[in-house]
Coordinates of C-alpha atoms in Angstrom, one line a residue:
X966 CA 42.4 27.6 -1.7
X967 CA 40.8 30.4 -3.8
X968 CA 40.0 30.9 -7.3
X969 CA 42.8 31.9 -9.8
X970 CA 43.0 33.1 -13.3
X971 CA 47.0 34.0 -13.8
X972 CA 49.8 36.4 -12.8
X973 CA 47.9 39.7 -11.7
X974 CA 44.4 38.4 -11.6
X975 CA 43.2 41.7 -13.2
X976 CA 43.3 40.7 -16.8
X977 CA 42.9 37.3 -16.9
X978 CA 47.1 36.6 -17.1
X979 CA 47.6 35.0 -14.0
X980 CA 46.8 35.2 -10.1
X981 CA 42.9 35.6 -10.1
X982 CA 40.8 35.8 -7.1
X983 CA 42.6 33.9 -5.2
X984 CA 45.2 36.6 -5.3
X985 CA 42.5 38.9 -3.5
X986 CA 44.3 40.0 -0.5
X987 CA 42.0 41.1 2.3
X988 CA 42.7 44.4 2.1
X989 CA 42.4 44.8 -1.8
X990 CA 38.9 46.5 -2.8
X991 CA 37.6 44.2 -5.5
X992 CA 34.7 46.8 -6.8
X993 CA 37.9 49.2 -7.6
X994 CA 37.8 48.6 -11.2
X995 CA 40.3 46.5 -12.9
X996 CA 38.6 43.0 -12.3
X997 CA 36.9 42.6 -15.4
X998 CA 33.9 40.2 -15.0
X999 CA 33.4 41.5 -11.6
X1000 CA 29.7 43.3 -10.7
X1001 CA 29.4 45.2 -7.4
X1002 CA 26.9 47.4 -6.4
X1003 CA 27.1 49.1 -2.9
X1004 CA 31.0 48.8 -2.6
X1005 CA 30.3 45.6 -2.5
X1006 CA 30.8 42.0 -4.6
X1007 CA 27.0 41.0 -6.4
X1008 CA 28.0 39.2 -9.4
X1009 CA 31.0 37.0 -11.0
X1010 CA 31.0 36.6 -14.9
X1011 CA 34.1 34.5 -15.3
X1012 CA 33.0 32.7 -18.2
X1013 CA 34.9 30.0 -20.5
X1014 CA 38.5 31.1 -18.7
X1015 CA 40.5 28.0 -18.9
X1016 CA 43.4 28.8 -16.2
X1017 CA 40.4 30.0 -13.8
X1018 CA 40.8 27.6 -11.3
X1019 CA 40.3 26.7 -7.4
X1020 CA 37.5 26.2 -4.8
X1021 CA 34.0 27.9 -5.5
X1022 CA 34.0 28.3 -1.3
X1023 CA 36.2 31.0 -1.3
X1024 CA 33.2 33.0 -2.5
X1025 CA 30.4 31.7 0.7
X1026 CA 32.2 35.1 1.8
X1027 CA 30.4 37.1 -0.7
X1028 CA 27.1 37.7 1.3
X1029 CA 25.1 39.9 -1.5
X1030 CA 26.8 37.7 -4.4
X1031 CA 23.4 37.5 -6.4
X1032 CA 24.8 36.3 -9.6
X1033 CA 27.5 33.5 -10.7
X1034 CA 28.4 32.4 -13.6
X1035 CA 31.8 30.1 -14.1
X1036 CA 30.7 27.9 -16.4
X1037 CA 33.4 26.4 -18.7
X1038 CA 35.9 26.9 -16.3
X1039 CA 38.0 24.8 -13.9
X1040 CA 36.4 25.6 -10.8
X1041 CA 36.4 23.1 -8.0
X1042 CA 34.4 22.1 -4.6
X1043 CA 31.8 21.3 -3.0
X1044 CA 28.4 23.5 -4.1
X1045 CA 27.1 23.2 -0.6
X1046 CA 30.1 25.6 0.3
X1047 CA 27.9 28.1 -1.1
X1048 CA 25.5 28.7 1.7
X1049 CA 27.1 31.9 3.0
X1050 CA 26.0 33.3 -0.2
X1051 CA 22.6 34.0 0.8
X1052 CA 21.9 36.6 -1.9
X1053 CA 22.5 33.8 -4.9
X1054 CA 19.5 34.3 -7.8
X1055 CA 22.2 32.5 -10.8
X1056 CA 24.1 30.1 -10.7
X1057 CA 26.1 28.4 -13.9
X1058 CA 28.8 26.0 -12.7
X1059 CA 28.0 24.3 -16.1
X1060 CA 31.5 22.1 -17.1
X1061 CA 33.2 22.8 -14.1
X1062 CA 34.4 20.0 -11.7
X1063 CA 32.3 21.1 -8.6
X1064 CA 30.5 17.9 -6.6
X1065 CA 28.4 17.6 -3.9
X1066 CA 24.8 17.3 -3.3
X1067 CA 22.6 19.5 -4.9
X1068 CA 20.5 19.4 -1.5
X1069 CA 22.8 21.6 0.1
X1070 CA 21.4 24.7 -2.4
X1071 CA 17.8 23.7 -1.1
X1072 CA 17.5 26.6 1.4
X1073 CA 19.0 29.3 -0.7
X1074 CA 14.6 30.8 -1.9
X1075 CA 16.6 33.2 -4.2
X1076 CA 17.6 30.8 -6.5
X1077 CA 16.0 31.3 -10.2
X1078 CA 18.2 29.7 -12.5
X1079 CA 20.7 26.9 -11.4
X1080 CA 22.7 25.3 -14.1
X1081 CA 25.1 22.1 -12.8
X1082 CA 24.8 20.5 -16.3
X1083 CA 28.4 18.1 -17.1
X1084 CA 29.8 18.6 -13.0
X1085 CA 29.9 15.9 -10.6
X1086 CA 26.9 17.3 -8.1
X1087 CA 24.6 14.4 -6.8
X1088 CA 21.9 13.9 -4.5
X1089 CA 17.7 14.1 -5.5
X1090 CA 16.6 16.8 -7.8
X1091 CA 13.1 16.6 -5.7
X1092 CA 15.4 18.4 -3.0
X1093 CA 15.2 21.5 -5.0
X1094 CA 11.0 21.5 -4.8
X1095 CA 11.9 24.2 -2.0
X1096 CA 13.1 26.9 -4.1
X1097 CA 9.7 29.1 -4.8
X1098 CA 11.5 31.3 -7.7
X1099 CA 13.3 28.5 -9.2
X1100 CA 12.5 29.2 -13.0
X1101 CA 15.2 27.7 -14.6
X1102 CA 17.1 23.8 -13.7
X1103 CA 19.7 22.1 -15.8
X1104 CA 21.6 19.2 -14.7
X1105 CA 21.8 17.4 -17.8
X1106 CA 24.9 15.1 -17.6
X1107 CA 24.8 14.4 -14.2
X1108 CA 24.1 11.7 -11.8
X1109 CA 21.3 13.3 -10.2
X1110 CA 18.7 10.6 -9.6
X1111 CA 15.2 11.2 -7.9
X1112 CA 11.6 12.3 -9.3
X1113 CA 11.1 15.2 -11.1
X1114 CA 7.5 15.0 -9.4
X1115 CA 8.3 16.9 -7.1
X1116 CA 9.2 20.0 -8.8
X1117 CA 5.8 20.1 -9.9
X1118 CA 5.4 22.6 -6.7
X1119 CA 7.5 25.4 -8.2
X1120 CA 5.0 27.3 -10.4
X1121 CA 8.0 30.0 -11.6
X1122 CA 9.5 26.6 -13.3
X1123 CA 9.4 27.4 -17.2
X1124 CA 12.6 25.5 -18.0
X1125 CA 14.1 21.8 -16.8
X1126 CA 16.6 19.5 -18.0
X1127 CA 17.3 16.4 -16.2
X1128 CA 18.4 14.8 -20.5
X1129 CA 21.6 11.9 -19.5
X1130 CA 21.0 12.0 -15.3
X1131 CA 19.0 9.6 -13.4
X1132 CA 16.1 11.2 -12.8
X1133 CA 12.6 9.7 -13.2
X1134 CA 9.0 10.5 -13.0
X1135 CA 6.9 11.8 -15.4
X1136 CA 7.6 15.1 -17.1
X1137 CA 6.1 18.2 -15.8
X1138 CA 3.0 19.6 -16.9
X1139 CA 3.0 22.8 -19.1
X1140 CA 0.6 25.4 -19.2

């Protein structure tokens, strides 16, 4: 379980988040990449870490986690572990090894910019006509199927790629 990044999970030499004990105060400095506001956990920039490994659910327990961003990493699970992270606005699992269907992120409205590109996530990208503030989709590289139609409905949509998935439909109009 957890994420890890090496030894002391402070400074990127081991340990990681997974090494978070419940006790520890992760907006106490010393966890670079970390963003809290509050006292509280509201945005990961873990970027490109090679040794960051382990499950993406470990964070569903980061309620006001509003930004995400692991791409490049070797983050693992299932994206629909998510859903306790209600406050969500980014997400960049680009490169990563998460899976599931991107369905499960249909009821998280504070999604803007969602980027699965290269990571095994299936399931229709239609699912995601739900997200009202959606302004940015990438899951190039994927086996997403469905019709892109359907995303029609988000009007904050100014950027979609569905290049090397199997997606149809006709592209989306542009203003």
């Amino acid at each position: 379980g957890g994420c890890s990044a090496g030894a002391d999970g402070r400074r990127g030499t081991g340990g990681g988040l997974g090494a978070w004990g419940h006790g520890d105060d992760r907006c106490a400095g010393g966890w670079p990449g970390v963003q809290c506001g509050g006292g509280v956990v509201t945005g990961l920039t873990l970027v490109s870490e090679p040794a960051l490994t382990g499950d993406v659910g470990t964070l569903s327990t980061l309620p006001r986690l509003a930004h995400l961003d692991v791409h490049g990493t070797k983050v693992t699970g299932s994206i629909g572990q998510l859903s306790g992270a209600s406050s969500l606005s980014y997400l960049d699992q680009h490169g990563t090894k998460v899976s599931g269907g991107i369905g499960t992120l249909s009821d998280q409205h504070t999604l803007a910019y969602i980027d699965l590109a290269a990571t095994d996530v299936t399931g229709e990208v239609g699912a995601l006509s739900t997200l009202p503030q959606l302004a940015h989709l990438d899951v190039d590289g994927t086996t997403v199927p469905g019709g892109v139609g359907a995303l029609a409905a988000i009007s904050a949509l100014v950027y979609l790629d569905v290049a090397g998935t199997a997606a149809t439909g006709l592209p989306l109009p542009t203003t």
